């Protein structure tokens, strides 16, 4: 069996159809060479039929950084139309037809009435979390409620997923790592390499750095690595809508490796660049911790403390 590689500037994407391991192994060198030499997308054909769609990972990350979710849906439709015989089922979060929402005023955020945090609102958040099986003591509830109010300031309505992510984010911050993201700024213009500037706290000492890259996220990751000085390989990156609505939180998951050690970091934010940067920093924090038990993705998509396999 023979696979041929064709270049196309039309589509961006990932593997659409699994090719057998022997076939892939026989053609891997040619595929990798073509990807390295070209910034364009590669369509792999099998007996003149499209079998897979590949793109350089840095270009894929750059695409995600500027992608709106309606554009993502349109791209999926375009791919299905171009490759009608392939099996392409991108992961999607289940959404109810009429998602339940929480009015920010019900949790104590009503600035027009002079309310930005109330005892009743705090109790409402605790009750909502309890209904989802999440029990918090008063000490834990404090930072969670503060983060929920911060989300309410930027969102018209809140959903159950927002509260869950607030718990994960707030309680994750309660166990600080070596690095913490203070600020991230990006600059991307057509025809010019994207650049990013980050400011990080390294055990309390603020450091900053700037880097360029193939897309905004690549630039952000390079800038973070420059500031931290921690050598790590980016193994995988994913971005998805973590909550409902047009102002949904973006959930980023970053997988890094260092030798045989693999760690996973995750974060969520309204801004996808901020989410990706925090996920990268969180992964680095796992990487610099002393090795103990294996670090693996948790069922919720985060990490379980320890060292990697």
Tab-separated table of C-alpha atoms in Angstrom, residues 62-308:
chain	number	residue	atom	x	y	z
A	62	UNK	CA	-1.705	29.213	16.550
A	63	UNK	CA	-5.051	28.425	14.953
A	64	UNK	CA	-6.592	27.564	18.314
A	65	UNK	CA	-5.370	30.811	19.846
A	66	UNK	CA	-7.509	32.926	17.538
A	67	UNK	CA	-10.397	30.522	16.997
A	68	UNK	CA	-13.971	31.378	17.824
A	69	UNK	CA	-16.235	28.415	18.483
A	70	UNK	CA	-18.646	29.218	15.643
A	71	UNK	CA	-15.616	29.175	13.338
A	72	UNK	CA	-14.645	25.786	14.783
A	73	UNK	CA	-18.078	24.407	13.937
A	74	UNK	CA	-17.853	25.795	10.397
A	75	UNK	CA	-14.424	24.203	9.990
A	76	UNK	CA	-15.793	20.829	11.097
A	77	UNK	CA	-18.564	21.124	8.502
A	78	UNK	CA	-16.000	21.995	5.806
A	79	UNK	CA	-13.872	18.982	6.726
A	80	UNK	CA	-16.849	16.633	6.640
A	81	UNK	CA	-17.849	17.978	3.227
A	82	UNK	CA	-14.319	17.548	1.871
A	83	UNK	CA	-13.862	14.079	3.374
A	84	UNK	CA	-17.342	12.501	3.305
A	85	UNK	CA	-16.051	8.937	3.687
A	86	UNK	CA	-13.888	9.541	6.752
A	87	UNK	CA	-14.865	9.062	10.351
A	88	UNK	CA	-14.413	12.353	12.160
A	89	UNK	CA	-15.943	12.746	15.604
A	90	UNK	CA	-14.306	15.613	17.510
A	91	UNK	CA	-14.864	15.493	21.271
A	92	UNK	CA	-17.709	17.704	22.396
A	93	UNK	CA	-19.081	18.450	25.798
A	94	UNK	CA	-22.697	17.360	26.213
A	95	UNK	CA	-25.043	20.315	26.401
A	96	UNK	CA	-28.599	20.233	27.604
A	97	UNK	CA	-31.183	21.825	25.333
A	98	UNK	CA	-32.105	24.368	28.006
A	99	UNK	CA	-29.068	24.774	30.285
A	100	UNK	CA	-29.868	25.966	33.793
A	101	UNK	CA	-28.230	29.252	34.658
A	102	UNK	CA	-27.619	31.280	37.802
A	103	UNK	CA	-28.400	34.988	37.922
A	104	UNK	CA	-25.332	36.803	39.348
A	105	UNK	CA	-27.700	38.792	41.587
A	106	UNK	CA	-28.713	35.534	43.283
A	107	UNK	CA	-25.147	34.930	44.436
A	108	UNK	CA	-24.661	38.475	45.710
A	109	UNK	CA	-23.408	40.317	42.633
A	110	UNK	CA	-25.673	43.289	41.871
A	111	UNK	CA	-23.465	46.399	41.629
A	112	UNK	CA	-26.419	48.507	40.499
A	113	UNK	CA	-27.867	47.860	43.961
A	114	UNK	CA	-24.556	48.355	45.715
A	115	UNK	CA	-24.052	44.613	46.269
A	116	UNK	CA	-20.731	42.967	45.421
A	117	UNK	CA	-20.682	39.989	47.736
A	118	UNK	CA	-23.263	39.175	50.418
A	119	UNK	CA	-23.710	36.568	53.117
A	120	UNK	CA	-26.838	35.323	51.346
A	121	UNK	CA	-24.949	35.081	48.056
A	122	UNK	CA	-22.162	33.153	49.731
A	123	UNK	CA	-24.708	30.701	51.166
A	124	UNK	CA	-26.319	30.331	47.724
A	125	UNK	CA	-22.983	29.364	46.180
A	126	UNK	CA	-22.397	26.826	48.967
A	127	UNK	CA	-25.885	25.380	48.389
A	128	UNK	CA	-25.381	25.158	44.622
A	129	UNK	CA	-22.077	23.348	45.121
A	130	UNK	CA	-23.604	21.030	47.717
A	131	UNK	CA	-26.318	20.075	45.220
A	132	UNK	CA	-23.493	18.964	42.913
A	133	UNK	CA	-21.914	16.892	45.675
A	134	UNK	CA	-19.183	19.438	46.489
A	135	UNK	CA	-18.961	20.182	50.215
A	136	UNK	CA	-16.694	23.054	51.278
A	137	UNK	CA	-15.838	24.325	54.736
A	138	UNK	CA	-15.834	28.064	55.489
A	139	UNK	CA	-12.105	28.399	54.885
A	140	UNK	CA	-12.378	26.784	51.454
A	141	UNK	CA	-15.543	28.676	50.522
A	142	UNK	CA	-13.901	32.097	50.911
A	143	UNK	CA	-11.528	32.000	47.904
A	144	UNK	CA	-14.106	30.092	45.839
A	145	UNK	CA	-16.739	32.766	46.435
A	146	UNK	CA	-14.259	35.525	45.557
A	147	UNK	CA	-13.508	33.825	42.242
A	148	UNK	CA	-17.225	33.317	41.526
A	149	UNK	CA	-17.794	37.058	42.070
A	150	UNK	CA	-14.931	37.794	39.688
A	151	UNK	CA	-16.614	35.629	37.053
A	152	UNK	CA	-19.975	37.294	37.705
A	153	UNK	CA	-18.379	40.665	37.015
A	154	UNK	CA	-17.453	39.530	33.511
A	155	UNK	CA	-20.384	37.263	32.621
A	156	UNK	CA	-24.079	37.993	32.189
A	157	UNK	CA	-25.105	34.650	33.664
A	158	UNK	CA	-23.326	31.808	35.444
A	159	UNK	CA	-23.713	28.061	34.956
A	160	UNK	CA	-23.020	25.082	37.188
A	161	UNK	CA	-19.784	24.453	35.283
A	162	UNK	CA	-18.584	27.941	36.265
A	163	UNK	CA	-18.963	27.107	39.936
A	164	UNK	CA	-17.192	23.766	39.546
A	165	UNK	CA	-14.267	25.380	37.752
A	166	UNK	CA	-14.125	28.106	40.395
A	167	UNK	CA	-13.663	25.388	43.019
A	168	UNK	CA	-10.887	23.703	41.038
A	169	UNK	CA	-9.124	26.996	40.320
A	170	UNK	CA	-9.442	28.469	43.819
A	171	UNK	CA	-8.467	25.330	45.708
A	172	UNK	CA	-5.653	24.689	43.245
A	173	UNK	CA	-4.259	28.124	44.049
A	174	UNK	CA	-4.478	27.286	47.760
A	175	UNK	CA	-1.474	25.017	47.242
A	176	UNK	CA	0.919	27.424	45.535
A	177	UNK	CA	3.651	26.138	43.285
A	178	UNK	CA	7.029	27.653	42.590
A	179	UNK	CA	5.765	29.728	39.647
A	180	UNK	CA	2.715	31.982	39.352
A	181	UNK	CA	1.588	33.940	36.310
A	182	UNK	CA	1.292	37.664	37.036
A	183	UNK	CA	0.612	39.019	33.557
A	184	UNK	CA	0.641	38.014	29.900
A	185	UNK	CA	0.421	40.289	26.866
A	186	UNK	CA	0.442	39.204	23.237
A	187	UNK	CA	0.843	40.979	19.927
A	188	UNK	CA	-0.258	39.341	16.677
A	189	UNK	CA	-0.429	41.092	13.304
A	190	UNK	CA	-0.950	39.711	9.829
A	191	UNK	CA	2.356	38.944	8.140
A	192	UNK	CA	4.374	39.420	11.336
A	193	UNK	CA	5.509	36.774	13.831
A	194	UNK	CA	3.440	36.818	16.996
A	195	UNK	CA	5.165	37.973	20.167
A	196	UNK	CA	4.361	37.617	23.844
A	197	UNK	CA	5.545	39.195	27.062
A	198	UNK	CA	4.986	37.474	30.396
A	199	UNK	CA	5.621	38.337	34.028
A	200	UNK	CA	5.991	35.462	36.494
A	201	UNK	CA	6.614	35.110	40.197
A	202	UNK	CA	9.381	32.632	40.937
A	203	UNK	CA	9.058	31.876	44.651
A	204	UNK	CA	8.029	35.500	45.196
A	205	UNK	CA	10.554	37.119	42.852
A	206	UNK	CA	8.935	38.714	39.811
A	207	UNK	CA	10.638	38.010	36.492
A	208	UNK	CA	9.615	38.974	32.974
A	209	UNK	CA	10.531	37.900	29.471
A	210	UNK	CA	9.555	38.282	25.840
A	211	UNK	CA	9.585	35.833	22.923
A	212	UNK	CA	8.303	35.397	19.382
A	213	UNK	CA	6.661	32.322	17.930
A	214	UNK	CA	4.459	30.738	15.312
A	215	UNK	CA	1.206	32.101	16.694
A	216	UNK	CA	0.322	33.734	19.976
A	217	UNK	CA	0.297	30.595	22.127
A	218	UNK	CA	3.634	29.390	20.788
A	219	UNK	CA	5.054	32.821	21.656
A	220	UNK	CA	3.523	32.682	25.148
A	221	UNK	CA	4.921	29.207	25.832
A	222	UNK	CA	8.379	30.255	24.606
A	223	UNK	CA	8.320	33.366	26.804
A	224	UNK	CA	7.347	31.338	29.879
A	225	UNK	CA	10.113	28.823	29.224
A	226	UNK	CA	12.607	31.662	28.776
A	227	UNK	CA	11.658	33.204	32.128
A	228	UNK	CA	11.551	29.968	34.127
A	229	UNK	CA	14.594	28.351	32.564
A	230	UNK	CA	12.965	24.940	33.026
A	231	UNK	CA	13.659	22.723	29.981
A	232	UNK	CA	10.484	20.961	28.902
A	233	UNK	CA	8.982	19.563	25.720
A	234	UNK	CA	5.411	20.461	24.812
A	235	UNK	CA	3.781	17.079	24.188
A	236	UNK	CA	0.161	18.112	23.776
A	237	UNK	CA	-2.184	21.051	24.069
A	238	UNK	CA	-5.962	21.188	23.940
A	239	UNK	CA	-8.519	23.929	24.290
A	240	UNK	CA	-12.274	23.569	24.698
A	241	UNK	CA	-15.281	25.503	25.912
A	242	UNK	CA	-15.589	24.541	29.570
A	243	UNK	CA	-18.929	26.213	30.239
A	244	UNK	CA	-22.104	27.223	28.444
A	245	UNK	CA	-22.829	30.432	26.572
A	246	UNK	CA	-21.139	32.805	24.149
A	247	UNK	CA	-18.993	34.087	27.032
A	248	UNK	CA	-17.921	30.560	27.978
A	249	UNK	CA	-14.759	29.869	29.918
A	250	UNK	CA	-11.976	28.395	27.827
A	251	UNK	CA	-10.385	25.319	29.414
A	252	UNK	CA	-6.769	24.635	28.447
A	253	UNK	CA	-4.812	21.443	29.106
A	254	UNK	CA	-1.036	21.349	28.588
A	255	UNK	CA	1.104	18.206	28.650
A	256	UNK	CA	4.849	18.657	29.159
A	257	UNK	CA	7.672	16.142	29.304
A	258	UNK	CA	11.207	16.157	30.644
A	259	UNK	CA	13.028	12.968	29.828
A	260	UNK	CA	10.752	10.111	30.851
A	261	UNK	CA	8.672	12.327	33.106
A	262	UNK	CA	5.294	13.595	31.863
A	263	UNK	CA	3.067	16.131	33.629
A	264	UNK	CA	-0.297	17.677	32.886
A	265	UNK	CA	-1.489	21.149	33.832
A	266	UNK	CA	-4.887	22.701	33.277
A	267	UNK	CA	-6.554	26.072	33.740
A	268	UNK	CA	-9.709	27.901	32.725
A	269	UNK	CA	-10.360	31.562	31.946
A	270	UNK	CA	-12.549	33.751	29.769
A	271	UNK	CA	-9.447	34.588	27.725
A	272	UNK	CA	-7.965	31.555	25.948
A	273	UNK	CA	-4.433	32.974	26.037
A	274	UNK	CA	-4.664	33.470	29.802
A	275	UNK	CA	-6.039	29.944	30.210
A	276	UNK	CA	-3.244	28.440	28.102
A	277	UNK	CA	-0.528	30.411	29.906
A	278	UNK	CA	-1.794	29.367	33.338
A	279	UNK	CA	-2.096	25.738	32.221
A	280	UNK	CA	1.537	25.814	31.033
A	281	UNK	CA	2.685	27.361	34.328
A	282	UNK	CA	0.679	24.807	36.317
A	283	UNK	CA	2.334	21.994	34.368
A	284	UNK	CA	5.777	23.476	35.088
A	285	UNK	CA	4.936	23.579	38.797
A	286	UNK	CA	4.252	19.843	38.730
A	287	UNK	CA	7.463	19.301	36.793
A	288	UNK	CA	9.694	21.043	39.362
A	289	UNK	CA	8.154	19.274	42.345
A	290	UNK	CA	10.016	16.319	43.895
A	291	UNK	CA	9.021	13.043	42.322
A	292	UNK	CA	6.618	10.864	44.253
A	293	UNK	CA	3.590	9.081	42.837
A	294	UNK	CA	2.751	9.169	39.114
A	295	UNK	CA	1.148	12.310	37.694
A	296	UNK	CA	-1.744	11.399	35.459
A	297	UNK	CA	-4.779	13.252	34.164
A	298	UNK	CA	-7.606	13.160	36.690
A	299	UNK	CA	-11.121	12.158	35.573
A	300	UNK	CA	-12.014	15.871	35.506
A	301	UNK	CA	-9.128	16.634	33.178
A	302	UNK	CA	-6.713	18.055	35.760
A	303	UNK	CA	-3.752	16.389	37.420
A	304	UNK	CA	-3.128	14.022	40.280
A	305	UNK	CA	-0.151	15.039	42.387
A	306	UNK	CA	3.110	13.164	42.060
A	307	UNK	CA	5.777	12.463	39.503
A	308	UNK	CA	5.327	11.011	36.106
